[in-house]
Structures are given as structure tokens and as C-alpha cells.
Amino acid sequence: MTEATVPPAPARSSILVVNGPNLNLLGTREPEKYGTATLGDIERLCAGAADAHGLECDFVQSNHEGALVDAIHEARQKSLGIVINAGAYTHTSVAIRDAISAVELPAVEVHITNVHAREPFRHHSYLSDVCRAVIAGAGPLGYRFAIDYLAELTRDRNV
Ligand code: DHK
């Protein structure tokens, strides 16, 4: 088959939304900091935001670092981008950082709280400089902003 007759690969239409440790407890976890929205509420928010752009979301939440790395690797073949709240692994995980770098997909780091207004150990992120954008302190809306950004970034692009 000549190059001219090779059909174009179908455009990717799915964003991977990754949530790390303890985010399964949203809704009841320190609501004065994290609010009362559950992880299910946030996933519905993400799905609605993606749908408005003609996109879909895949979701993963795990309390285990390796499971998050595996999920990021799987995105390489099927996702157009990654939204990631790695929870506490944000501040500790070279492995998650390296996974984001390795898959070469645009990623957005999200935090529900403003980590820069919290304890000093939350001010450093291993992920920020390998992500295209960082959103912190906007609550669950941060996930929606991240999806809007990725949709705009990848519009008309077969990533
Ligand atoms: C969530 C966590 O679980 C913390 O470990 C981070 C982040 C902040 C958030 O604000 O969503 O430090």
C-alpha cells in the first residue's frame, strides 16, 4: 500500500482522568479542605465537560503508585491527554513523573486545594514541569478547566 492510500488513523477521543490515594474518600474526607463533592460527582463533572467537546473520559483511581503508573502507560495507545490529581504522590513520586514523561501525552496536574497555601511539603510537585498546565485551588471545577484546556489544545490534532 502506498503512502497515499493508507487511511488516516482515527482521531483519539478519550481523556484519561487519574486520581491518586485517598481521593476515593472525597465527600467525607476533611470536607473543610476538600469540600463535599464525591469522586463520583467529580467524574460526572468530567464526563459532562468532555461530552460538550465531543470527547469521552476514562477514569482510574488507585491508592497504589504502580497501578497509577500502569494506567498512565495504557493511555499511551488510546488517550489524547491526561488529567491527573496524584494526591500525595504529587509530592513524592518520581515513578509517576517518569510515566507522564514517557507516554508523551499532554497532561494537566490538578489539585482540589491550593497546595501553595498549605504545608510546605505540599509546595513541591514532581509532576508540574512535565505537565502542560497546573490547576490548584479551584475545587472540583479544576478538573473541568483541565478538560476544556486539553480539548482546546488537541482540537484538529490527531495526537
Ligand atoms: C490531594 C491530596 O490528597 C493531597 O495529598 C495533596 C491534593 C493535595 C488536592 O488538593 O487535591 O497535597
GROMACS .gro file of C-alpha atoms and ligand atoms in nm:
model
  171
    1MET     CA    1   0.000   0.000   0.000
    2THR     CA    2   0.147   0.335  -0.096
    3GLU     CA    3   0.156   0.618   0.149
    4ALA     CA    4  -0.125   0.793  -0.041
    5THR     CA    5  -0.366   0.505   0.015
    6VAL     CA    6  -0.303   0.448   0.387
    7PRO     CA    7  -0.623   0.551   0.566
    8PRO     CA    8  -0.571   0.808   0.842
    9ALA     CA    9  -0.574   0.671   1.196
   10PRO     CA   10  -0.898   0.759   1.372
   11ALA     CA   11  -0.866   1.065   1.593
   12ARG     CA   12  -0.847   0.985   1.962
   13SER     CA   13  -1.147   1.098   2.159
   14SER     CA   14  -1.074   0.993   2.514
   15ILE     CA   15  -0.915   1.174   2.809
   16LEU     CA   16  -0.776   0.971   3.099
   17VAL     CA   17  -0.867   1.119   3.439
   18VAL     CA   18  -0.635   0.984   3.710
   19ASN     CA   19  -0.697   1.020   4.082
   20GLY     CA   20  -0.448   0.903   4.340
   21PRO     CA   21  -0.450   0.800   4.704
   22ASN     CA   22  -0.731   0.899   4.939
   23LEU     CA   23  -0.930   1.071   4.666
   24ASN     CA   24  -1.176   0.781   4.681
   25LEU     CA   25  -1.275   0.930   5.018
   26LEU     CA   26  -1.382   1.266   4.874
   27GLY     CA   27  -1.714   1.374   5.016
   28THR     CA   28  -1.627   1.267   5.367
   29ARG     CA   29  -1.253   1.339   5.376
   30GLU     CA   30  -1.173   1.665   5.558
   31PRO     CA   31  -1.466   1.845   5.392
   32GLU     CA   32  -1.346   2.181   5.525
   33LYS     CA   33  -1.047   2.140   5.289
   34TYR     CA   34  -1.171   1.918   5.008
   35GLY     CA   35  -1.541   2.008   5.002
   36THR     CA   36  -1.834   1.769   4.990
   37ALA     CA   37  -1.829   1.656   4.627
   38THR     CA   38  -1.763   1.284   4.596
   39LEU     CA   39  -1.526   1.126   4.345
   40GLY     CA   40  -1.838   1.012   4.158
   41ASP     CA   41  -1.958   1.373   4.142
   42ILE     CA   42  -1.621   1.480   4.002
   43GLU     CA   43  -1.620   1.200   3.745
   44ARG     CA   44  -1.968   1.306   3.630
   45LEU     CA   45  -1.845   1.665   3.603
   46CYS     CA   46  -1.555   1.545   3.389
   47ALA     CA   47  -1.776   1.331   3.167
   48GLY     CA   48  -2.011   1.625   3.107
   49ALA     CA   49  -1.723   1.859   3.028
   50ALA     CA   50  -1.573   1.608   2.785
   51ASP     CA   51  -1.910   1.541   2.621
   52ALA     CA   52  -1.950   1.913   2.548
   53HIS     CA   53  -1.640   1.878   2.329
   54GLY     CA   54  -1.749   1.551   2.170
   55LEU     CA   55  -1.499   1.363   2.386
   56GLU     CA   56  -1.513   1.088   2.648
   57CYS     CA   57  -1.329   1.018   2.971
   58ASP     CA   58  -1.174   0.706   3.112
   59PHE     CA   59  -1.134   0.709   3.489
   60VAL     CA   60  -0.890   0.547   3.724
   61GLN     CA   61  -0.849   0.591   4.099
   62SER     CA   62  -0.596   0.396   4.298
   63ASN     CA   63  -0.421   0.416   4.632
   64HIS     CA   64  -0.123   0.230   4.480
   65GLU     CA   65   0.159   0.401   4.295
   66GLY     CA   66   0.227   0.116   4.049
   67ALA     CA   67  -0.139   0.095   3.948
   68LEU     CA   68  -0.130   0.465   3.861
   69VAL     CA   69   0.188   0.414   3.657
   70ASP     CA   70   0.022   0.122   3.472
   71ALA     CA   71  -0.286   0.333   3.393
   72ILE     CA   72  -0.071   0.614   3.254
   73HIS     CA   73   0.116   0.364   3.034
   74GLU     CA   74  -0.213   0.232   2.895
   75ALA     CA   75  -0.314   0.586   2.798
   76ARG     CA   76  -0.025   0.597   2.552
   77GLN     CA   77  -0.218   0.392   2.296
   78LYS     CA   78  -0.569   0.526   2.349
   79SER     CA   79  -0.594   0.869   2.512
   80LEU     CA   80  -0.547   1.218   2.376
   81GLY     CA   81  -0.438   1.354   2.711
   82ILE     CA   82  -0.428   1.304   3.085
   83VAL     CA   83  -0.582   1.491   3.378
   84ILE     CA   84  -0.404   1.387   3.696
   85ASN     CA   85  -0.454   1.453   4.063
   86ALA     CA   86  -0.190   1.224   4.206
   87GLY     CA   87  -0.281   1.318   4.564
   88ALA     CA   88   0.013   1.278   4.799
   89TYR     CA   89   0.217   1.106   4.525
   90THR     CA   90   0.242   1.450   4.366
   91HIS     CA   91   0.498   1.536   4.631
   92THR     CA   92   0.690   1.207   4.636
   93SER     CA   93   0.669   1.010   4.312
   94VAL     CA   94   0.948   1.008   4.058
   95ALA     CA   95   0.781   0.698   3.909
   96ILE     CA   96   0.459   0.883   3.822
   97ARG     CA   97   0.661   1.176   3.688
   98ASP     CA   98   0.861   0.941   3.465
   99ALA     CA   99   0.542   0.771   3.341
  100ILE     CA  100   0.395   1.106   3.236
  101SER     CA  101   0.718   1.193   3.055
  102ALA     CA  102   0.737   0.852   2.892
  103VAL     CA  103   0.393   0.848   2.731
  104GLU     CA  104   0.443   1.190   2.569
  105LEU     CA  105   0.078   1.293   2.605
  106PRO     CA  106  -0.029   1.639   2.718
  107ALA     CA  107  -0.109   1.620   3.090
  108VAL     CA  108  -0.268   1.863   3.331
  109GLU     CA  109  -0.194   1.848   3.704
  110VAL     CA  110  -0.499   1.924   3.917
  111HIS     CA  111  -0.537   1.981   4.290
  112ILE     CA  112  -0.866   2.049   4.459
  113THR     CA  113  -0.698   2.259   4.725
  114ASN     CA  114  -0.446   2.539   4.684
  115VAL     CA  115  -0.142   2.334   4.776
  116HIS     CA  116   0.071   2.650   4.788
  117ALA     CA  117  -0.135   2.782   5.078
  118ARG     CA  118  -0.087   2.460   5.275
  119GLU     CA  119   0.204   2.286   5.448
  120PRO     CA  120   0.547   2.346   5.290
  121PHE     CA  121   0.584   1.978   5.194
  122ARG     CA  122   0.289   2.025   4.955
  123HIS     CA  123   0.457   2.314   4.773
  124HIS     CA  124   0.684   2.091   4.568
  125SER     CA  125   0.547   1.875   4.289
  126TYR     CA  126   0.743   1.614   4.096
  127LEU     CA  127   0.483   1.644   3.819
  128SER     CA  128   0.445   2.014   3.742
  129ASP     CA  129   0.730   2.057   3.497
  130VAL     CA  130   0.630   1.752   3.292
  131CYS     CA  131   0.268   1.872   3.272
  132ARG     CA  132   0.139   2.131   3.028
  133ALA     CA  133  -0.062   2.313   3.296
  134VAL     CA  134  -0.123   2.310   3.670
  135ILE     CA  135  -0.457   2.399   3.832
  136ALA     CA  136  -0.475   2.422   4.211
  137GLY     CA  137  -0.735   2.557   4.448
  138ALA     CA  138  -1.035   2.572   4.214
  139GLY     CA  139  -1.204   2.276   4.382
  140PRO     CA  140  -1.372   2.020   4.155
  141LEU     CA  141  -1.401   2.285   3.883
  142GLY     CA  142  -1.028   2.244   3.828
  143TYR     CA  143  -1.098   1.911   3.659
  144ARG     CA  144  -1.343   2.079   3.421
  145PHE     CA  145  -1.093   2.352   3.338
  146ALA     CA  146  -0.832   2.084   3.267
  147ILE     CA  147  -1.063   1.902   3.027
  148ASP     CA  148  -1.159   2.225   2.849
  149TYR     CA  149  -0.788   2.303   2.810
  150LEU     CA  150  -0.698   1.959   2.674
  151ALA     CA  151  -0.992   1.969   2.433
  152GLU     CA  152  -0.878   2.306   2.301
  153LEU     CA  153  -0.512   2.201   2.287
  154THR     CA  154  -0.584   1.887   2.087
  155ARG     CA  155  -0.861   2.023   1.864
  156ASP     CA  156  -0.797   1.931   1.497
  157ARG     CA  157  -0.497   1.728   1.605
  158ASN     CA  158  -0.469   1.356   1.570
  159VAL     CA  159  -0.241   1.309   1.873
  160DHK     C1  160  -0.492   1.594   4.730
  160DHK     C2  161  -0.420   1.523   4.821
  160DHK     O1  162  -0.458   1.403   4.858
  160DHK     C3  163  -0.303   1.581   4.886
  160DHK     O2  164  -0.207   1.483   4.923
  160DHK     C4  165  -0.238   1.690   4.803
  160DHK     C5  166  -0.446   1.722   4.675
  160DHK     C6  167  -0.342   1.791   4.760
  160DHK     C7  168  -0.562   1.811   4.634
  160DHK     O3  169  -0.570   1.927   4.677
  160DHK     O4  170  -0.645   1.765   4.556
  160DHK     O5  171  -0.136   1.753   4.879
   0.00000   0.00000   0.00000
